[in-house]
PDB file of C-alpha atoms in Angstrom:
ATOM      1  CA  MET A 266      33.541   0.374  89.197  1.00 97.00           C
ATOM      2  CA  ILE A 267      32.130   0.115  85.687  1.00 98.00           C
ATOM      3  CA  VAL A 268      32.983  -3.078  83.801  1.00 98.00           C
ATOM      4  CA  VAL A 269      33.234  -2.915  80.000  1.00 98.00           C
ATOM      5  CA  ALA A 270      33.491  -5.987  77.764  1.00 98.00           C
ATOM      6  CA  GLY A 271      34.360  -6.365  74.109  1.00 97.00           C
ATOM      7  CA  GLU A 272      36.843  -5.726  71.378  1.00 96.00           C
ATOM      8  CA  ALA A 273      40.162  -3.952  71.856  1.00 96.00           C
ATOM      9  CA  LEU A 274      41.670  -3.757  68.396  1.00 94.00           C
ATOM     10  CA  ILE A 275      43.954  -1.697  66.219  1.00 92.00           C
ATOM     11  CA  ASP A 276      42.562   1.104  64.076  1.00 84.00           C
ATOM     12  CA  LEU A 277      44.786   1.459  61.040  1.00 83.00           C
ATOM     13  CA  VAL A 278      43.853   5.038  60.173  1.00 76.00           C
ATOM     14  CA  VAL A 279      44.363   5.930  56.515  1.00 76.00           C
ATOM     15  CA  THR A 280      44.464   9.562  55.374  1.00 72.00           C
ATOM     16  CA  ALA A 281      45.884  11.429  52.406  1.00 73.00           C
ATOM     17  CA  ASP A 282      49.107  11.795  54.420  1.00 75.00           C
ATOM     18  CA  GLY A 283      49.589   8.050  55.018  1.00 78.00           C
ATOM     19  CA  GLN A 284      48.514   5.615  57.730  1.00 80.00           C
ATOM     20  CA  ARG A 285      49.053   5.096  61.451  1.00 83.00           C
ATOM     21  CA  ALA A 286      48.212   2.250  63.838  1.00 87.00           C
ATOM     22  CA  VAL A 287      46.321   3.343  66.952  1.00 88.00           C
ATOM     23  CA  PRO A 288      44.494   1.319  69.639  1.00 93.00           C
ATOM     24  CA  GLY A 289      40.727   1.290  69.227  1.00 91.00           C
ATOM     25  CA  GLY A 290      37.612  -0.862  69.314  1.00 92.00           C
ATOM     26  CA  SER A 291      34.289   0.484  70.540  1.00 95.00           C
ATOM     27  CA  PRO A 292      34.262  -1.083  74.041  1.00 97.00           C
ATOM     28  CA  ALA A 293      37.945  -0.254  74.594  1.00 97.00           C
ATOM     29  CA  ASN A 294      37.251   3.351  73.578  1.00 97.00           C
ATOM     30  CA  VAL A 295      34.363   3.489  76.053  1.00 98.00           C
ATOM     31  CA  ALA A 296      36.650   2.187  78.804  1.00 98.00           C
ATOM     32  CA  VAL A 297      39.324   4.803  78.059  1.00 98.00           C
ATOM     33  CA  THR A 298      36.676   7.533  78.040  1.00 98.00           C
ATOM     34  CA  LEU A 299      35.406   6.439  81.452  1.00 98.00           C
ATOM     35  CA  ALA A 300      38.922   6.350  82.868  1.00 98.00           C
ATOM     36  CA  ARG A 301      39.691   9.857  81.587  1.00 98.00           C
ATOM     37  CA  LEU A 302      36.457  11.016  83.214  1.00 97.00           C
ATOM     38  CA  ASP A 303      37.817   9.697  86.529  1.00 97.00           C
ATOM     39  CA  GLN A 304      35.547   6.645  86.712  1.00 98.00           C
ATOM     40  CA  PRO A 305      37.081   3.383  87.977  1.00 98.00           C
ATOM     41  CA  VAL A 306      36.775   1.023  84.992  1.00 98.00           C
ATOM     42  CA  ARG A 307      37.793  -2.559  84.272  1.00 98.00           C
ATOM     43  CA  LEU A 308      37.958  -3.915  80.719  1.00 98.00           C
ATOM     44  CA  LEU A 309      37.118  -7.486  79.808  1.00 97.00           C
ATOM     45  CA  ALA A 310      39.095  -7.958  76.603  1.00 97.00           C
ATOM     46  CA  ARG A 311      40.985 -10.749  74.850  1.00 97.00           C
ATOM     47  CA  LEU A 312      44.387  -9.332  73.985  1.00 97.00           C
ATOM     48  CA  GLY A 313      46.514 -10.963  71.290  1.00 95.00           C
ATOM     49  CA  PRO A 314      50.176 -11.967  71.788  1.00 95.00           C
ATOM     50  CA  ASP A 315      51.482  -9.909  68.848  1.00 95.00           C
ATOM     51  CA  GLU A 316      52.948  -6.402  68.766  1.00 94.00           C
ATOM     52  CA  TYR A 317      49.505  -4.910  68.219  1.00 94.00           C
ATOM     53  CA  GLY A 318      48.248  -6.693  71.339  1.00 96.00           C
ATOM     54  CA  ARG A 319      51.129  -5.305  73.364  1.00 96.00           C
ATOM     55  CA  GLN A 320      50.475  -1.814  72.004  1.00 95.00           C
ATOM     56  CA  ILE A 321      46.817  -2.052  73.047  1.00 96.00           C
ATOM     57  CA  ALA A 322      47.670  -3.294  76.553  1.00 97.00           C
ATOM     58  CA  GLU A 323      50.171  -0.468  77.065  1.00 97.00           C
ATOM     59  CA  HIS A 324      47.655   2.112  75.843  1.00 96.00           C
ATOM     60  CA  LEU A 325      44.935   0.845  78.181  1.00 97.00           C
ATOM     61  CA  ALA A 326      47.252   0.652  81.185  1.00 97.00           C
ATOM     62  CA  ALA A 327      48.595   4.161  80.492  1.00 97.00           C
ATOM     63  CA  ASN A 328      44.988   5.408  80.623  1.00 97.00           C
ATOM     64  CA  ARG A 329      44.343   3.728  83.987  1.00 97.00           C
ATOM     65  CA  VAL A 330      42.018   1.058  82.589  1.00 98.00           C
ATOM     66  CA  ASP A 331      42.100  -1.956  84.906  1.00 98.00           C
ATOM     67  CA  LEU A 332      43.076  -5.120  82.965  1.00 97.00           C
ATOM     68  CA  GLN A 333      42.734  -7.570  85.868  1.00 96.00           C
ATOM     69  CA  TRP A 334      40.050  -9.551  84.001  1.00 96.00           C
ATOM     70  CA  ALA A 335      41.617  -9.285  80.558  1.00 97.00           C
ATOM     71  CA  VAL A 336      42.531 -12.550  78.840  1.00 96.00           C
ATOM     72  CA  ARG A 337      45.960 -12.984  77.229  1.00 95.00           C
ATOM     73  CA  ALA A 338      44.757 -14.823  74.151  1.00 96.00           C
ATOM     74  CA  PRO A 339      46.768 -16.904  71.659  1.00 95.00           C
ATOM     75  CA  GLU A 340      44.896 -15.543  68.623  1.00 96.00           C
ATOM     76  CA  PRO A 341      46.053 -12.459  66.670  1.00 95.00           C
ATOM     77  CA  THR A 342      44.778  -8.931  67.209  1.00 95.00           C
ATOM     78  CA  SER A 343      41.835  -7.662  65.147  1.00 94.00           C
ATOM     79  CA  VAL A 344      42.525  -4.772  62.774  1.00 91.00           C
ATOM     80  CA  ALA A 345      40.042  -2.128  61.585  1.00 83.00           C
ATOM     81  CA  VAL A 346      41.155  -0.031  58.639  1.00 83.00           C
ATOM     82  CA  ALA A 347      39.605   3.414  59.126  1.00 75.00           C
ATOM     83  CA  THR A 348      39.656   5.623  56.036  1.00 79.00           C
ATOM     84  CA  LEU A 349      38.902   9.309  56.567  1.00 72.00           C
ATOM     85  CA  ASP A 350      37.256  11.428  53.901  1.00 75.00           C
ATOM     86  CA  ALA A 351      37.851  15.153  53.387  1.00 71.00           C
ATOM     87  CA  THR A 352      35.364  16.029  56.159  1.00 72.00           C
ATOM     88  CA  GLY A 353      36.942  13.689  58.702  1.00 66.00           C
ATOM     89  CA  GLN A 354      34.131  11.128  58.476  1.00 71.00           C
ATOM     90  CA  ALA A 355      35.426   7.595  58.974  1.00 70.00           C
ATOM     91  CA  SER A 356      34.535   4.467  57.012  1.00 75.00           C
ATOM     92  CA  TYR A 357      35.790   1.070  58.130  1.00 74.00           C
ATOM     93  CA  GLU A 358      37.110  -2.182  56.709  1.00 81.00           C
ATOM     94  CA  PHE A 359      37.749  -4.989  59.190  1.00 82.00           C
ATOM     95  CA  ARG A 360      40.290  -7.822  59.311  1.00 85.00           C
ATOM     96  CA  LEU A 361      38.778 -10.133  61.884  1.00 91.00           C
ATOM     97  CA  ASP A 362      38.978 -13.783  60.814  1.00 90.00           C
ATOM     98  CA  GLY A 363      40.350 -15.945  63.611  1.00 92.00           C
ATOM     99  CA  ALA A 364      41.154 -12.917  65.787  1.00 95.00           C
ATOM    100  CA  ALA A 365      41.277 -12.865  69.566  1.00 95.00           C
ATOM    101  CA  ASP A 366      38.281 -10.627  70.270  1.00 95.00           C
ATOM    102  CA  TRP A 367      35.552 -13.045  69.202  1.00 95.00           C
ATOM    103  CA  GLN A 368      36.638 -16.251  70.991  1.00 96.00           C
ATOM    104  CA  TRP A 369      35.117 -15.716  74.450  1.00 96.00           C
ATOM    105  CA  THR A 370      34.115 -18.820  76.385  1.00 95.00           C
ATOM    106  CA  PRO A 371      31.813 -18.736  79.432  1.00 94.00           C
ATOM    107  CA  GLN A 372      34.736 -19.886  81.588  1.00 94.00           C
ATOM    108  CA  GLU A 373      36.695 -16.732  80.711  1.00 95.00           C
ATOM    109  CA  LEU A 374      33.955 -14.391  81.891  1.00 95.00           C
ATOM    110  CA  PRO A 375      33.837 -13.456  85.583  1.00 92.00           C
ATOM    111  CA  ASP A 376      30.919 -13.588  87.966  1.00 90.00           C
ATOM    112  CA  LEU A 377      30.182  -9.973  88.844  1.00 93.00           C
ATOM    113  CA  ALA A 378      28.571 -11.015  92.126  1.00 89.00           C
ATOM    114  CA  GLY A 379      30.763  -9.942  94.995  1.00 84.00           C
ATOM    115  CA  SER A 380      32.720  -7.465  92.898  1.00 92.00           C
ATOM    116  CA  SER A 381      32.518  -3.684  93.215  1.00 95.00           C
ATOM    117  CA  ALA A 382      30.828  -3.384  89.801  1.00 97.00           C
ATOM    118  CA  ILE A 383      27.940  -0.928  89.553  1.00 98.00           C
ATOM    119  CA  ALA A 384      27.458  -1.293  85.784  1.00 98.00           C
ATOM    120  CA  PHE A 385      28.352  -3.596  82.910  1.00 98.00           C
ATOM    121  CA  HIS A 386      28.610  -2.247  79.369  1.00 98.00           C
ATOM    122  CA  THR A 387      29.165  -4.120  76.108  1.00 98.00           C
ATOM    123  CA  GLY A 388      28.085  -4.028  72.483  1.00 96.00           C
ATOM    124  CA  SER A 389      29.338  -3.466  68.960  1.00 95.00           C
ATOM    125  CA  LEU A 390      30.878  -6.499  67.234  1.00 95.00           C
ATOM    126  CA  ALA A 391      31.462  -8.275  70.546  1.00 96.00           C
ATOM    127  CA  LEU A 392      27.707  -8.912  70.812  1.00 97.00           C
ATOM    128  CA  ALA A 393      27.389  -9.857  67.136  1.00 97.00           C
ATOM    129  CA  LEU A 394      30.202 -12.255  66.224  1.00 96.00           C
ATOM    130  CA  ALA A 395      30.202 -15.923  67.204  1.00 94.00           C
ATOM    131  CA  PRO A 396      31.229 -17.707  69.283  1.00 95.00           C
ATOM    132  CA  GLY A 397      32.038 -14.986  71.798  1.00 96.00           C
ATOM    133  CA  ALA A 398      28.756 -13.129  71.383  1.00 97.00           C
ATOM    134  CA  GLN A 399      26.821 -16.042  72.862  1.00 97.00           C
ATOM    135  CA  ALA A 400      29.019 -16.048  75.965  1.00 97.00           C
ATOM    136  CA  LEU A 401      28.559 -12.307  76.511  1.00 97.00           C
ATOM    137  CA  GLU A 402      24.813 -12.587  75.923  1.00 97.00           C
ATOM    138  CA  GLY A 403      24.700 -15.278  78.586  1.00 97.00           C
ATOM    139  CA  LEU A 404      26.469 -12.981  81.031  1.00 97.00           C
ATOM    140  CA  LEU A 405      23.937 -10.220  80.301  1.00 97.00           C
ATOM    141  CA  ALA A 406      21.029 -12.600  80.893  1.00 97.00           C
ATOM    142  CA  ARG A 407      22.500 -13.816  84.182  1.00 96.00           C
ATOM    143  CA  GLU A 408      23.125 -10.292  85.441  1.00 96.00           C
ATOM    144  CA  ARG A 409      19.656  -9.113  84.395  1.00 97.00           C
ATOM    145  CA  ASP A 410      18.168 -11.831  86.571  1.00 96.00           C
ATOM    146  CA  ARG A 411      20.364 -10.781  89.517  1.00 95.00           C
ATOM    147  CA  ASP A 412      19.255  -7.137  89.227  1.00 95.00           C
ATOM    148  CA  ALA A 413      22.462  -6.029  90.959  1.00 96.00           C
ATOM    149  CA  VAL A 414      24.235  -3.923  88.302  1.00 98.00           C
ATOM    150  CA  THR A 415      23.089  -1.563  85.564  1.00 98.00           C
ATOM    151  CA  LEU A 416      23.406  -3.201  82.136  1.00 98.00           C
ATOM    152  CA  SER A 417      24.227  -1.104  79.075  1.00 98.00           C
ATOM    153  CA  ILE A 418      24.657  -1.990  75.414  1.00 98.00           C
ATOM    154  CA  ASP A 419      25.562   0.030  72.328  1.00 98.00           C
ATOM    155  CA  LEU A 420      24.346  -1.581  69.100  1.00 97.00           C
ATOM    156  CA  ASN A 421      27.051   0.104  66.969  1.00 96.00           C
ATOM    157  CA  LEU A 422      26.137  -2.072  63.986  1.00 96.00           C
ATOM    158  CA  ARG A 423      28.618  -2.907  61.232  1.00 91.00           C
ATOM    159  CA  PRO A 424      26.576  -3.854  58.124  1.00 93.00           C
ATOM    160  CA  SER A 425      29.763  -4.240  56.106  1.00 88.00           C
ATOM    161  CA  ILE A 426      30.686  -7.198  58.357  1.00 91.00           C
ATOM    162  CA  VAL A 427      27.397  -8.629  59.596  1.00 94.00           C
ATOM    163  CA  THR A 428      25.320  -8.299  56.446  1.00 94.00           C
ATOM    164  CA  ASP A 429      22.246 -10.414  57.275  1.00 97.00           C
ATOM    165  CA  ARG A 430      19.656  -7.809  58.279  1.00 98.00           C
ATOM    166  CA  ALA A 431      17.046 -10.357  59.354  1.00 97.00           C
ATOM    167  CA  ALA A 432      19.535 -12.150  61.599  1.00 97.00           C
ATOM    168  CA  GLU A 433      20.639  -8.848  63.120  1.00 98.00           C
ATOM    169  CA  GLN A 434      17.023  -7.882  63.758  1.00 98.00           C
ATOM    170  CA  GLU A 435      16.529 -11.154  65.629  1.00 98.00           C
ATOM    171  CA  ARG A 436      19.747 -10.704  67.611  1.00 98.00           C
ATOM    172  CA  VAL A 437      18.838  -7.163  68.617  1.00 98.00           C
ATOM    173  CA  ARG A 438      15.299  -8.250  69.501  1.00 97.00           C
ATOM    174  CA  ARG A 439      16.806 -10.860  71.823  1.00 97.00           C
ATOM    175  CA  GLN A 440      19.510  -8.714  73.404  1.00 98.00           C
ATOM    176  CA  VAL A 441      17.803  -5.345  73.895  1.00 98.00           C
ATOM    177  CA  PRO A 442      15.487  -6.574  76.714  1.00 98.00           C
ATOM    178  CA  LEU A 443      18.562  -7.724  78.652  1.00 98.00           C
ATOM    179  CA  ALA A 444      19.797  -4.125  79.102  1.00 98.00           C
ATOM    180  CA  HIS A 445      18.610  -1.191  81.190  1.00 98.00           C
ATOM    181  CA  VAL A 446      20.360   1.358  78.937  1.00 98.00           C
ATOM    182  CA  VAL A 447      20.435   0.890  75.149  1.00 98.00           C
ATOM    183  CA  LYS A 448      22.225   3.225  72.765  1.00 98.00           C
ATOM    184  CA  ALA A 449      22.270   3.263  68.972  1.00 98.00           C
ATOM    185  CA  SER A 450      22.876   5.769  66.204  1.00 97.00           C
ATOM    186  CA  ASP A 451      20.235   6.886  63.753  1.00 96.00           C
ATOM    187  CA  GLU A 452      22.366   5.220  61.055  1.00 96.00           C
ATOM    188  CA  ASP A 453      22.166   1.924  62.976  1.00 97.00           C
ATOM    189  CA  LEU A 454      18.386   2.104  63.074  1.00 98.00           C
ATOM    190  CA  ALA A 455      17.991   3.228  59.458  1.00 97.00           C
ATOM    191  CA  TRP A 456      19.837   0.097  58.330  1.00 97.00           C
ATOM    192  CA  LEU A 457      18.267  -2.251  60.863  1.00 98.00           C
ATOM    193  CA  TYR A 458      14.665  -1.069  60.435  1.00 97.00           C
ATOM    194  CA  PRO A 459      14.283   0.625  57.035  1.00 96.00           C
ATOM    195  CA  GLY A 460      11.109   2.668  56.883  1.00 92.00           C
ATOM    196  CA  ARG A 461      10.564   2.782  60.650  1.00 96.00           C
ATOM    197  CA  SER A 462      10.854   5.980  62.646  1.00 96.00           C
ATOM    198  CA  VAL A 463      13.431   6.353  65.402  1.00 96.00           C
ATOM    199  CA  GLY A 464      10.678   7.270  67.836  1.00 95.00           C
ATOM    200  CA  ASP A 465       8.780   4.058  67.165  1.00 96.00           C
ATOM    201  CA  VAL A 466      11.896   1.952  67.730  1.00 97.00           C
ATOM    202  CA  MET A 467      12.695   3.705  71.002  1.00 97.00           C
ATOM    203  CA  ALA A 468       9.115   3.200  72.181  1.00 96.00           C
ATOM    204  CA  ASP A 469       9.365  -0.508  71.371  1.00 97.00           C
ATOM    205  CA  TRP A 470      12.539  -0.760  73.447  1.00 97.00           C
ATOM    206  CA  ARG A 471      10.785   0.872  76.375  1.00 96.00           C
ATOM    207  CA  GLU A 472       7.947  -1.643  76.062  1.00 96.00           C
ATOM    208  CA  ALA A 473      10.568  -4.433  76.076  1.00 97.00           C
ATOM    209  CA  GLY A 474      11.872  -3.313  79.466  1.00 96.00           C
ATOM    210  CA  VAL A 475      14.615  -0.832  78.598  1.00 98.00           C
ATOM    211  CA  SER A 476      14.697   2.023  81.114  1.00 98.00           C
ATOM    212  CA  CYS A 477      16.736   4.480  79.059  1.00 98.00           C
ATOM    213  CA  ALA A 478      16.855   4.453  75.238  1.00 98.00           C
ATOM    214  CA  VAL A 479      19.364   6.752  73.542  1.00 98.00           C
ATOM    215  CA  VAL A 480      19.823   7.494  69.847  1.00 98.00           C
ATOM    216  CA  THR A 481      22.670   9.691  68.616  1.00 97.00           C
ATOM    217  CA  ARG A 482      22.017  11.704  65.451  1.00 94.00           C
ATOM    218  CA  GLY A 483      25.413  13.050  64.421  1.00 88.00           C
ATOM    219  CA  GLY A 484      25.368  16.803  63.961  1.00 87.00           C
ATOM    220  CA  GLU A 485      21.691  16.898  64.963  1.00 92.00           C
ATOM    221  CA  GLY A 486      22.430  15.845  68.546  1.00 94.00           C
ATOM    222  CA  ALA A 487      20.803  13.004  70.475  1.00 96.00           C
ATOM    223  CA  TRP A 488      17.456  11.809  71.757  1.00 97.00           C
ATOM    224  CA  LEU A 489      16.924  10.102  75.106  1.00 98.00           C
ATOM    225  CA  LEU A 490      13.683   8.389  76.081  1.00 97.00           C
ATOM    226  CA  ALA A 491      13.537   8.463  79.871  1.00 97.00           C
ATOM    227  CA  PRO A 492      11.837   5.824  82.073  1.00 97.00           C
ATOM    228  CA  ASN A 493       8.757   8.051  82.459  1.00 95.00           C
ATOM    229  CA  GLY A 494       8.295   8.233  78.677  1.00 95.00           C
ATOM    230  CA  VAL A 495       9.563  11.818  78.275  1.00 95.00           C
ATOM    231  CA  LEU A 496      11.713  12.332  75.167  1.00 96.00           C
ATOM    232  CA  HIS A 497      14.724  14.600  75.737  1.00 96.00           C
ATOM    233  CA  ASP A 498      16.304  16.336  72.742  1.00 95.00           C
ATOM    234  CA  GLN A 499      19.975  17.296  73.157  1.00 93.00           C
ATOM    235  CA  PRO A 500      21.448  19.498  70.420  1.00 92.00           C
ATOM    236  CA  ALA A 501      24.970  18.686  69.296  1.00 87.00           C
ATOM    237  CA  VAL A 502      27.668  20.738  71.000  1.00 88.00           C
ATOM    238  CA  ARG A 503      29.213  22.807  68.227  1.00 87.00           C
ATOM    239  CA  THR A 504      32.845  22.173  67.440  1.00 86.00           C
ATOM    240  CA  THR A 505      35.328  22.146  64.603  1.00 84.00           C
ATOM    241  CA  VAL A 506      35.364  18.519  63.476  1.00 85.00           C
ATOM    242  CA  VAL A 507      38.793  17.015  62.833  1.00 81.00           C
ATOM    243  CA  ASP A 508      37.370  13.499  62.503  1.00 77.00           C
ATOM    244  CA  THR A 509      34.564  11.388  63.992  1.00 76.00           C
ATOM    245  CA  VAL A 510      36.657   8.373  65.039  1.00 78.00           C
ATOM    246  CA  GLY A 511      35.461   7.255  68.487  1.00 83.00           C
ATOM    247  CA  ALA A 512      32.832   9.987  68.815  1.00 90.00           C
ATOM    248  CA  GLY A 513      29.968   7.588  69.519  1.00 94.00           C
ATOM    249  CA  ASP A 514      32.051   5.642  72.023  1.00 96.00           C
ATOM    250  CA  SER A 515      32.998   8.868  73.799  1.00 96.00           C
ATOM    251  CA  PHE A 516      29.306   9.795  73.975  1.00 97.00           C
ATOM    252  CA  THR A 517      28.575   6.433  75.598  1.00 97.00           C
ATOM    253  CA  GLY A 518      31.391   6.841  78.109  1.00 98.00           C
ATOM    254  CA  GLY A 519      30.247  10.366  78.900  1.00 97.00           C
ATOM    255  CA  LEU A 520      26.679   9.154  79.415  1.00 98.00           C
ATOM    256  CA  LEU A 521      27.680   6.354  81.786  1.00 98.00           C
ATOM    257  CA  ALA A 522      30.083   8.601  83.701  1.00 98.00           C
ATOM    258  CA  ALA A 523      27.392  11.242  84.174  1.00 97.00           C
ATOM    259  CA  LEU A 524      24.947   8.603  85.438  1.00 98.00           C
ATOM    260  CA  ALA A 525      27.578   7.298  87.857  1.00 98.00           C
ATOM    261  CA  ASP A 526      28.160  10.830  89.134  1.00 97.00           C
ATOM    262  CA  ILE A 527      24.510  11.103  90.223  1.00 97.00           C
ATOM    263  CA  ASP A 528      24.417   7.593  91.732  1.00 97.00           C
ATOM    264  CA  ALA A 529      22.076   6.325  89.004  1.00 98.00           C
ATOM    265  CA  LEU A 530      24.067   3.115  88.405  1.00 98.00           C
ATOM    266  CA  GLY A 531      24.063   0.089  90.676  1.00 97.00           C
ATOM    267  CA  ASN A 532      21.677  -2.378  92.239  1.00 96.00           C
ATOM    268  CA  ARG A 533      17.949  -2.138  91.481  1.00 97.00           C
ATOM    269  CA  PRO A 534      18.887  -0.472  88.183  1.00 97.00           C
ATOM    270  CA  SER A 535      15.387   0.261  86.950  1.00 97.00           C
ATOM    271  CA  ASP A 536      14.485   2.032  90.195  1.00 97.00           C
ATOM    272  CA  ARG A 537      17.679   4.093  90.134  1.00 98.00           C
ATOM    273  CA  LEU A 538      17.112   5.247  86.562  1.00 98.00           C
ATOM    274  CA  ALA A 539      13.452   6.000  87.272  1.00 97.00           C
ATOM    275  CA  ALA A 540      14.566   8.308  90.109  1.00 98.00           C
ATOM    276  CA  VAL A 541      16.631  10.530  87.774  1.00 98.00           C
ATOM    277  CA  THR A 542      14.956  13.932  87.488  1.00 97.00           C
ATOM    278  CA  GLU A 543      14.232  15.862  84.307  1.00 96.00           C
ATOM    279  CA  SER A 544      16.977  18.382  85.061  1.00 95.00           C
ATOM    280  CA  GLN A 545      19.436  15.560  85.772  1.00 97.00           C
ATOM    281  CA  TRP A 546      18.679  13.951  82.405  1.00 97.00           C
ATOM    282  CA  THR A 547      19.423  17.283  80.769  1.00 96.00           C
ATOM    283  CA  THR A 548      22.763  17.449  82.576  1.00 95.00           C
ATOM    284  CA  VAL A 549      23.610  13.843  81.693  1.00 97.00           C
ATOM    285  CA  LEU A 550      22.910  14.396  78.000  1.00 96.00           C
ATOM    286  CA  ARG A 551      24.796  17.670  77.933  1.00 95.00           C
ATOM    287  CA  GLN A 552      27.878  15.998  79.407  1.00 95.00           C
ATOM    288  CA  ALA A 553      27.720  13.111  76.928  1.00 97.00           C
ATOM    289  CA  ALA A 554      27.394  15.514  73.995  1.00 95.00           C
ATOM    290  CA  THR A 555      30.279  17.618  75.292  1.00 95.00           C
ATOM    291  CA  VAL A 556      32.565  14.594  75.603  1.00 96.00           C
ATOM    292  CA  ALA A 557      31.712  13.592  72.022  1.00 94.00           C
ATOM    293  CA  ALA A 558      32.295  17.109  70.708  1.00 93.00           C
ATOM    294  CA  LEU A 559      35.711  17.372  72.323  1.00 93.00           C
ATOM    295  CA  THR A 560      36.653  14.010  70.806  1.00 92.00           C
ATOM    296  CA  CYS A 561      35.596  15.178  67.339  1.00 88.00           C
ATOM    297  CA  ALA A 562      37.773  18.254  67.716  1.00 87.00           C
ATOM    298  CA  ARG A 563      40.965  16.181  67.835  1.00 90.00           C
ATOM    299  CA  ARG A 564      42.475  13.423  65.761  1.00 83.00           C
ATOM    300  CA  GLY A 565      41.416   9.837  66.428  1.00 77.00           C
ATOM    301  CA  ALA A 566      39.652   8.203  69.376  1.00 82.00           C
ATOM    302  CA  ASN A 567      41.173  10.571  71.905  1.00 90.00           C
ATOM    303  CA  PRO A 568      38.522  11.409  74.512  1.00 94.00           C
ATOM    304  CA  PRO A 569      38.868  14.372  76.870  1.00 92.00           C
ATOM    305  CA  THR A 570      39.689  14.428  80.541  1.00 89.00           C
ATOM    306  CA  GLN A 571      37.210  15.356  83.230  1.00 91.00           C
ATOM    307  CA  ALA A 572      38.928  18.725  83.626  1.00 87.00           C
ATOM    308  CA  GLU A 573      38.542  19.480  79.912  1.00 85.00           C
ATOM    309  CA  VAL A 574      34.851  18.576  80.005  1.00 88.00           C
ATOM    310  CA  LYS A 575      34.213  20.734  83.069  1.00 86.00           C
ATOM    311  CA  ALA A 576      36.034  23.655  81.496  1.00 82.00           C
ATOM    312  CA  LEU A 577      33.798  23.550  78.416  1.00 78.00           C
ATOM    313  CA  LEU A 578      30.612  22.987  80.393  1.00 80.00           C
ATOM    314  CA  THR A 579      31.286  25.978  82.636  1.00 80.00           C
ATOM    315  CA  ALA A 580      32.596  28.299  79.909  1.00 73.00           C
ATOM    316  CA  PRO A 581      30.434  31.358  79.126  1.00 67.00           C
ATOM    317  CA  ARG A 582      28.070  30.709  76.223  1.00 63.00           C
TER     318      ARG A 582
END
């Protein structure tokens, strides 16, 4: 089982044709992606008592995401207003003050010891907004010391919300060494470290103890720095883009699912990731890129099923 923690919110998607309310949130999207790829997944989320909260819970349950550890919170549901431009590229405005997602306490977070968890993934605003971010960071630190599950984070920065670059640099510097797998976009790194190359940042993460550093580059594909220092370059899988909502989250889910498929997640995480071969890394990246491409080809954060991914991967080129 892969455990995912973080925000499960409503994306209010605005287009020229009007608006629609759909469940979203980066960690929730990752969880749905994993479930559709036939991975057992449990989501740690704080779900509000309002109609939006009920809509999110129904969506997650319908996608076979385990909500056993979800908290039924008294605070309202977070809302992200996603506005799509003519190319389908999304920009976001967030309504988060006093919302359920950011109020984690240590008492609400489970001890993964004794569970069937092989990996724990979190990131995005859940690791950035107080007070909940401190509780999740504490869980990461505890699990890193135990060395019993693979730890994964996706920076997925939101400079329109967390605007203090220096504070974000310090937070990332503190949190990155807690994870075995770290993912970011090139846009994340351009804002966080202006003037620094992506390669330099990935090398720094490796020096800090990260086994697998991944940077997505939109239509240019993705880079993965493996434990042995080899940089893998995965071209983007070509598709007709409807919109990019949830594409990065789908990539993350596809990456984790592919690693689970080759038994690269679990106890002694660094050793497991170091044992992944060059050809396996190529396969892992190809699957992640395919999942993202299929998501871009349809409206909203609507990741593909395992059957859809296999069909595209095995189709004649």
